[in-house]
Every structure is written in C-alpha cells, then in structure tokens.
Coordinates of C-alpha atoms in Angstrom, one line a residue:
M1 CA -25.6 20.2 0.4
T2 CA -24.7 23.8 -0.2
M3 CA -23.7 25.6 -3.4
T4 CA -21.5 28.8 -3.4
E5 CA -20.5 30.9 -6.4
A6 CA -17.1 32.5 -6.8
A7 CA -15.9 30.4 -3.8
D8 CA -12.6 31.0 -2.2
L9 CA -10.4 27.9 -2.6
Q10 CA -7.4 29.2 -0.7
P11 CA -8.4 27.6 2.7
L12 CA -9.4 24.3 1.0
H13 CA -6.0 23.2 -0.2
T14 CA -2.7 22.8 1.6
L15 CA -0.6 24.8 -0.9
G16 CA -2.6 27.9 0.0
L17 CA -2.6 29.5 -3.5
L18 CA -4.9 32.4 -4.4
A19 CA -7.7 30.7 -6.2
R20 CA -11.5 30.9 -6.7
A21 CA -14.0 28.3 -8.0
E22 CA -16.9 29.3 -10.3
R23 CA -19.1 27.1 -8.1
L24 CA -18.4 25.0 -5.0
S25 CA -20.7 22.4 -3.5
H26 CA -20.2 20.5 -0.2
L27 CA -21.3 16.8 -0.5
T28 CA -22.2 15.3 2.9
E29 CA -24.3 12.4 1.7
A30 CA -23.9 10.1 -1.3
A31 CA -27.6 10.6 -2.2
Q32 CA -27.0 14.3 -2.8
L33 CA -24.8 13.7 -5.9
A34 CA -27.5 13.0 -8.4
P35 CA -29.5 16.2 -7.8
L36 CA -26.2 18.1 -7.6
L37 CA -25.2 16.9 -11.1
A38 CA -28.5 18.0 -12.5
G39 CA -27.7 21.6 -11.7
A40 CA -23.9 21.5 -12.0
V41 CA -21.8 23.6 -14.4
A42 CA -19.1 21.6 -16.3
P43 CA -16.4 20.7 -15.9
L44 CA -16.8 18.8 -12.6
R45 CA -13.9 18.6 -10.2
V46 CA -13.7 16.5 -7.0
L47 CA -12.0 17.9 -4.0
G48 CA -10.9 16.0 -0.9
G49 CA -8.3 17.4 1.5
G50 CA -6.6 19.4 -1.2
S51 CA -3.2 18.1 -0.2
N52 CA -2.2 17.2 -3.8
L53 CA -3.6 20.1 -5.7
V54 CA -2.4 23.2 -7.7
P55 CA -5.5 25.2 -8.5
G56 CA -5.5 28.0 -11.0
T57 CA -6.5 31.6 -10.0
R58 CA -9.9 30.9 -11.6
V59 CA -11.3 27.4 -11.6
D60 CA -14.1 27.1 -14.0
G61 CA -17.0 24.7 -13.5
T62 CA -18.2 23.0 -10.3
V63 CA -16.0 21.8 -7.5
I64 CA -17.5 19.1 -5.4
K65 CA -16.0 19.1 -1.8
V66 CA -16.4 15.5 -0.5
E67 CA -17.4 15.5 3.2
L68 CA -18.8 12.0 3.5
Q69 CA -18.1 10.6 7.0
G70 CA -18.1 7.2 8.7
R71 CA -15.8 4.2 9.5
Q72 CA -16.5 0.7 10.7
L73 CA -15.4 -2.9 10.8
L74 CA -17.4 -4.8 8.2
G75 CA -16.2 -8.3 9.0
E76 CA -13.2 -10.6 9.5
D77 CA -11.9 -14.0 8.7
E78 CA -8.9 -16.1 9.7
A79 CA -6.5 -13.9 7.8
A80 CA -7.8 -10.3 8.1
W81 CA -10.1 -7.6 9.3
Y82 CA -12.2 -5.8 6.7
V83 CA -12.4 -2.1 7.6
A84 CA -14.4 0.5 5.7
A85 CA -14.1 4.3 5.7
A86 CA -16.0 7.0 3.9
A87 CA -14.2 9.2 1.4
G88 CA -14.3 12.4 3.5
E89 CA -12.6 10.9 6.5
N90 CA -9.1 12.4 7.3
W91 CA -6.6 9.8 6.2
H92 CA -4.2 10.1 9.2
D93 CA -7.0 10.1 11.7
F94 CA -8.4 6.9 10.1
V95 CA -5.0 5.2 10.2
Q96 CA -4.6 6.0 13.9
W97 CA -8.1 4.8 14.6
T98 CA -7.3 1.4 13.0
L99 CA -4.2 1.0 15.1
A100 CA -6.2 1.9 18.3
Q101 CA -8.7 -0.9 17.4
G102 CA -5.8 -3.4 17.1
W103 CA -6.0 -3.6 13.3
P104 CA -2.4 -3.0 12.0
G105 CA -1.1 -2.6 8.4
L106 CA -1.4 1.0 7.6
E107 CA 1.1 2.4 10.2
N108 CA 3.8 3.2 7.6
L109 CA 1.2 5.5 5.9
S110 CA 0.8 7.6 9.1
L111 CA 0.7 11.4 8.7
I112 CA 0.1 11.4 5.0
P113 CA -2.2 14.4 4.4
G114 CA -5.5 14.2 2.6
T115 CA -8.7 12.1 2.8
V116 CA -9.5 8.4 2.5
G117 CA -11.2 8.9 -0.9
A118 CA -8.1 10.5 -2.5
A119 CA -5.8 7.7 -1.2
P120 CA -6.6 5.1 -3.9
I121 CA -6.4 7.7 -6.8
Q122 CA -2.8 8.4 -6.0
N123 CA -2.1 5.0 -4.6
I124 CA -0.4 6.8 -1.7
G125 CA 2.8 5.3 -0.4
A126 CA 5.6 5.8 2.1
Y127 CA 8.3 3.9 3.8
G128 CA 8.0 0.8 1.7
V129 CA 4.2 0.4 1.9
E130 CA 1.6 1.5 -0.7
L131 CA -2.2 1.7 -0.3
K132 CA -2.6 -1.2 -2.8
D133 CA -0.9 -3.5 -0.3
H134 CA -4.0 -3.4 2.0
F135 CA -6.7 -2.4 -0.4
H136 CA -9.8 -4.7 -0.9
A137 CA -12.4 -2.7 -2.8
L138 CA -14.0 0.8 -3.2
T139 CA -17.4 2.2 -4.0
A140 CA -17.5 5.0 -6.6
L141 CA -20.3 7.2 -7.8
S142 CA -20.6 8.1 -11.4
L143 CA -20.2 11.8 -12.2
T144 CA -22.6 11.3 -15.1
D145 CA -25.7 10.1 -13.2
G146 CA -24.7 9.4 -9.6
S147 CA -25.0 5.6 -10.0
T148 CA -22.8 3.3 -7.9
T149 CA -20.0 0.9 -9.0
V150 CA -17.6 -1.3 -7.0
F151 CA -14.0 -1.4 -8.1
T152 CA -11.8 -4.4 -7.2
P153 CA -8.0 -4.1 -6.9
E154 CA -7.5 -5.4 -10.5
Q155 CA -10.0 -2.8 -11.8
C156 CA -8.1 0.0 -10.0
A157 CA -4.9 -0.9 -11.9
F158 CA -2.7 0.4 -9.2
A159 CA 0.9 1.4 -10.1
Y160 CA 3.5 3.7 -8.6
R161 CA 1.5 6.8 -7.4
D162 CA -1.0 5.9 -10.0
S163 CA -4.4 4.2 -10.7
V164 CA -7.1 3.9 -13.3
F165 CA -8.6 7.0 -11.7
K166 CA -5.7 9.1 -13.0
Q167 CA -5.7 7.3 -16.4
A168 CA -8.6 5.7 -18.4
E169 CA -11.2 6.6 -15.8
A170 CA -10.0 10.1 -14.9
G171 CA -12.7 12.6 -14.2
R172 CA -15.5 10.0 -14.4
W173 CA -15.9 9.0 -10.7
L174 CA -16.3 10.3 -7.2
I175 CA -15.0 7.8 -4.6
A176 CA -17.5 7.3 -1.8
D177 CA -15.8 4.8 0.4
V178 CA -12.9 2.4 0.6
L179 CA -12.6 -1.1 2.1
F180 CA -9.3 -2.2 3.5
K181 CA -8.0 -5.7 4.3
L182 CA -5.8 -5.5 7.3
P183 CA -3.7 -8.6 8.2
K184 CA -4.0 -10.6 11.4
Q185 CA -0.5 -12.0 10.9
W186 CA 1.3 -8.6 11.0
Q187 CA 4.8 -8.2 9.7
P188 CA 6.6 -4.8 10.2
R189 CA 7.9 -3.1 7.1
L190 CA 11.2 -1.5 8.0
D191 CA 12.8 -1.2 4.6
Y192 CA 14.1 2.3 5.2
G193 CA 17.2 2.9 7.4
D194 CA 15.6 6.0 8.9
L195 CA 12.9 3.8 10.5
R196 CA 15.3 1.1 11.6
S197 CA 17.5 3.7 13.4
R198 CA 14.6 5.4 15.1
L199 CA 13.3 2.0 16.4
A200 CA 16.7 0.7 17.5
G201 CA 16.3 -0.9 21.0
E202 CA 12.5 -0.6 21.0
A203 CA 9.9 -3.2 20.9
I204 CA 8.6 -3.4 17.3
T205 CA 4.9 -2.8 17.4
P206 CA 2.5 -1.2 14.9
Q207 CA 2.2 1.8 17.2
A208 CA 6.0 2.1 17.5
V209 CA 6.4 2.0 13.8
A210 CA 3.6 4.6 13.4
A211 CA 5.4 6.9 15.9
A212 CA 8.7 6.5 14.1
V213 CA 7.1 7.3 10.8
M214 CA 5.5 10.4 12.2
A215 CA 8.7 11.6 13.8
A216 CA 10.6 11.0 10.5
R217 CA 8.0 12.9 8.5
Q218 CA 7.8 15.8 11.0
S219 CA 11.6 16.2 11.0
K220 CA 11.8 17.0 7.3
L221 CA 8.3 18.0 6.0
P222 CA 6.6 21.3 6.8
D223 CA 3.2 21.6 8.4
P224 CA 0.8 23.1 5.9
A225 CA -0.8 25.0 8.7
V226 CA 2.5 26.9 9.1
I227 CA 3.7 27.2 5.5
G228 CA 1.7 26.2 2.4
N229 CA 2.8 23.1 0.6
A230 CA 1.5 20.0 -1.2
G231 CA 4.0 17.5 0.3
S232 CA 6.4 15.9 -2.1
F233 CA 6.0 17.9 -5.3
F234 CA 7.8 15.6 -7.8
H235 CA 7.7 11.8 -8.3
N236 CA 10.8 9.9 -7.6
P237 CA 11.9 9.2 -11.2
I238 CA 11.9 5.6 -12.5
V239 CA 14.8 5.0 -15.0
P240 CA 16.4 2.0 -16.7
T241 CA 18.8 0.2 -14.3
A242 CA 21.7 0.9 -16.6
Q243 CA 21.1 4.6 -16.4
A244 CA 20.8 4.4 -12.6
D245 CA 24.0 2.5 -12.4
A246 CA 25.8 5.1 -14.5
L247 CA 24.5 8.0 -12.5
Q248 CA 25.4 6.3 -9.2
A249 CA 29.0 5.7 -10.5
A250 CA 29.3 9.4 -11.4
Y251 CA 27.5 10.5 -8.2
P252 CA 28.2 7.9 -5.4
G253 CA 25.9 9.6 -3.0
L254 CA 22.8 9.2 -5.2
P255 CA 20.2 7.0 -3.5
V256 CA 18.9 4.3 -5.9
Y257 CA 16.2 1.8 -5.0
P258 CA 15.1 -1.3 -6.9
H259 CA 11.8 -0.9 -8.7
T260 CA 10.9 -3.6 -11.2
E261 CA 13.1 -5.8 -13.5
G262 CA 15.3 -3.6 -15.5
R263 CA 14.1 -0.4 -13.7
A264 CA 15.3 1.5 -10.7
K265 CA 13.9 4.5 -8.7
L266 CA 16.0 7.6 -8.0
A267 CA 15.6 10.0 -5.1
A268 CA 14.1 13.1 -6.6
G269 CA 14.9 15.2 -3.5
W270 CA 18.6 14.4 -3.8
L271 CA 18.7 15.4 -7.5
I272 CA 16.9 18.7 -6.7
E273 CA 19.3 19.4 -3.8
Q274 CA 22.4 18.7 -5.9
A275 CA 21.0 21.0 -8.6
G276 CA 21.1 23.8 -6.0
W277 CA 17.5 24.2 -5.2
K278 CA 17.2 23.2 -1.6
G279 CA 16.0 26.2 0.4
R280 CA 16.1 28.4 -2.7
Q281 CA 13.3 30.7 -3.6
L282 CA 11.8 32.0 -6.9
G283 CA 9.4 34.8 -6.2
P284 CA 6.9 33.8 -3.5
V285 CA 7.6 30.1 -3.9
G286 CA 10.6 27.9 -3.2
M287 CA 11.9 24.5 -2.4
Y288 CA 11.8 23.7 1.4
E289 CA 15.0 24.3 3.3
K290 CA 14.8 20.9 5.1
Q291 CA 13.6 18.8 2.2
A292 CA 14.3 19.8 -1.4
L293 CA 11.4 17.7 -2.7
V294 CA 8.8 19.9 -1.1
L295 CA 7.7 23.1 -2.9
V296 CA 6.4 25.8 -0.4
N297 CA 4.4 28.9 -0.7
H298 CA 5.9 31.8 1.3
G299 CA 2.7 33.8 0.8
G300 CA 0.6 35.2 -1.9
A301 CA 1.6 32.8 -4.6
T302 CA -0.5 31.7 -7.6
A303 CA -0.4 28.6 -9.9
D304 CA 1.7 30.7 -12.3
D305 CA 4.4 31.1 -9.7
V306 CA 4.4 27.4 -9.0
R307 CA 4.7 26.6 -12.7
R308 CA 7.7 28.9 -13.2
L309 CA 9.5 27.3 -10.3
M310 CA 8.6 23.8 -11.3
Q311 CA 9.9 24.3 -14.8
Q312 CA 13.1 25.8 -13.6
V313 CA 13.8 22.9 -11.3
Q314 CA 13.0 20.4 -14.0
A315 CA 15.3 22.2 -16.4
D316 CA 18.2 22.3 -14.0
V317 CA 17.9 18.6 -13.0
A318 CA 17.6 17.5 -16.6
E319 CA 20.7 19.6 -17.6
R320 CA 22.8 18.1 -14.8
F321 CA 21.6 14.5 -14.6
G322 CA 19.7 13.8 -17.8
V323 CA 16.6 13.0 -15.7
Q324 CA 13.2 14.5 -16.3
L325 CA 11.2 15.1 -13.1
Q326 CA 7.4 14.8 -13.2
P327 CA 5.1 16.7 -10.7
E328 CA 2.9 14.8 -8.4
P329 CA 0.0 17.2 -7.8
V330 CA -3.1 17.5 -9.9
W331 CA -3.4 20.8 -11.8
W332 CA -6.8 22.6 -12.2

C-alpha cells in the first residue's frame, strides 16, 4: 500500500481530465484497508478503472485505487459454474478468460471498460444482457472499519444501470470480489439486430457472439487510449409508453425498446444526434462523430468543460423532444 499527496488523476480515468487528488492510496490486499482508514482524510472515494468518472480539478479527501487481483472457479453444480474475480481485475480480460475456460454467459458484456468491482455498482449492461443476469454474490469491505459483508442479489437491489451501491449504500463500501453464476445450458442473447446481422451465416457460439459484440463496439465507440471518453455519457431515458408512442409517431425513426409494464426505453444517442450534437464540439469537449452518445475530450478539458457541454445537450434534447437526459458517470 502506498499513499501519494497531490496525486495526478489524469492517467487513472478514461476521460483524461485535468484533475488531482488530495491523497491517493493503492490497495493491493484487502487487509490493507483497515490501517488505511485509520490515516485517511475524508471524504473517501473508491477508484476502479476510472471508466465511468468525471473528477473535478481538485478532488478533496482520499482516493482508494482498488488493485485487488485474482480469479478462480469456486465450484459447480448441475446448472452452473460459480466463478469469482477480485475487484481490481480488468472486466474485459475477465470475460475473455471465462470464455476461454468454457464458461459462457458474459460474452455480450465483452469490451466494456472498467474493473470487476465496479461492474455491480453500475449493473453494467449491453446487447440485451445485464450483470445481474449472472450475478450470484459479492464481498464488500466497510469504509468505516474495513469489516467484511456478503451481499446477495436481493440485497444489491439491481435496476437499470443502478444498484444499492449508488443509492442507500452509496459511499459506504469497497467491493472486494464478485461471484458469478454462469449457466451450463447456454442460450445466446441476440436481441439486437446489429448482432444478428454480424453473425449471419456463422455458427452461434459464445466466442462468436463475443467477437460480434467487440466488432460492434469498436465500430462506433472510441478507444480511450486514443481520445479521452467515459463511454456512453447519458442513460437511455425511460419514459411512459404513451409518451414513447407519441414521440415515435412524430419521429418514426426513433428507436424504442420495451422496458417494464407501462414504460419504454428511448435511444439517447438518437435523440442527441437529432438535436444536432453528433460530432459537434464545445470548447475542448464534444460528442463523438461516430456515436452521439459518447462525450469526448479533445485535450486539456476539465470537469467544468464537461458540465457545460452536458447541460447544453440536455437543454437542446429537452426543448426538442420533452425528454430529460441523465448522465451516467459519477462526479467527484
């Protein structure tokens, strides 16, 4: 465990904003947390891969960079394999490892940036699959005293890009590891036309689905190593079905997806593009030229630049469609 003061956060998050932390500690073993807490300066903030983060120019308190490593098969039964991974493991690498072992289920979540520990907080999802679909349990460490608690699916209260760790339990826990339940009776999830078209004429295997997902994501999402970004910047808005039907009648090209009874999900990227923001820049930030849902840093941006662009996009979408967009990333 190391502690650094006035630490540069720019290389530790994918948006690449100019930012410094009052204190930064690297956590490589769970047992290090309790002594770290004894000398930490509040507030405490937990950092994984930094792929869903907008840090301010100065971040007060102590940032804990989670670097816990390890992955293993804990057991199996007739229905599933139970596979665990430490919170600091790279999410995409973990997914590809499970597929290489012959344990399918997570292939639709390939190439999502970030770490395993951050995945349940956001209940990450893509191409018709969410983390909760294959989640079994997680171990969390208290940010008060370092004690350990196991959370079940019910206790995690998963919802669309949401969990108890963003709501009632926000800021109270550091996730140490996650246990997945991966099915032995695998069924491909090809709900999206993009995947079906990419797999046309191919044998449908978990590896083929993963390859199609990766190709689809790479075709429209920028590489953070090339241009700073935090992936999809806005949630796809959930609206009453009647509102979705009215919007689709007025704008026939609007993609609408069923959500829950009486509710429907709209494509935020389509709304942003139609509002004129695809490829458009405001100062050093802009909306990506290939996918209007992605906010990119063209260089030298700060959180204030991001906020200005976010608010302008929100205002223009609200004015044209009567829909309020909500940002996905965490703000520090």
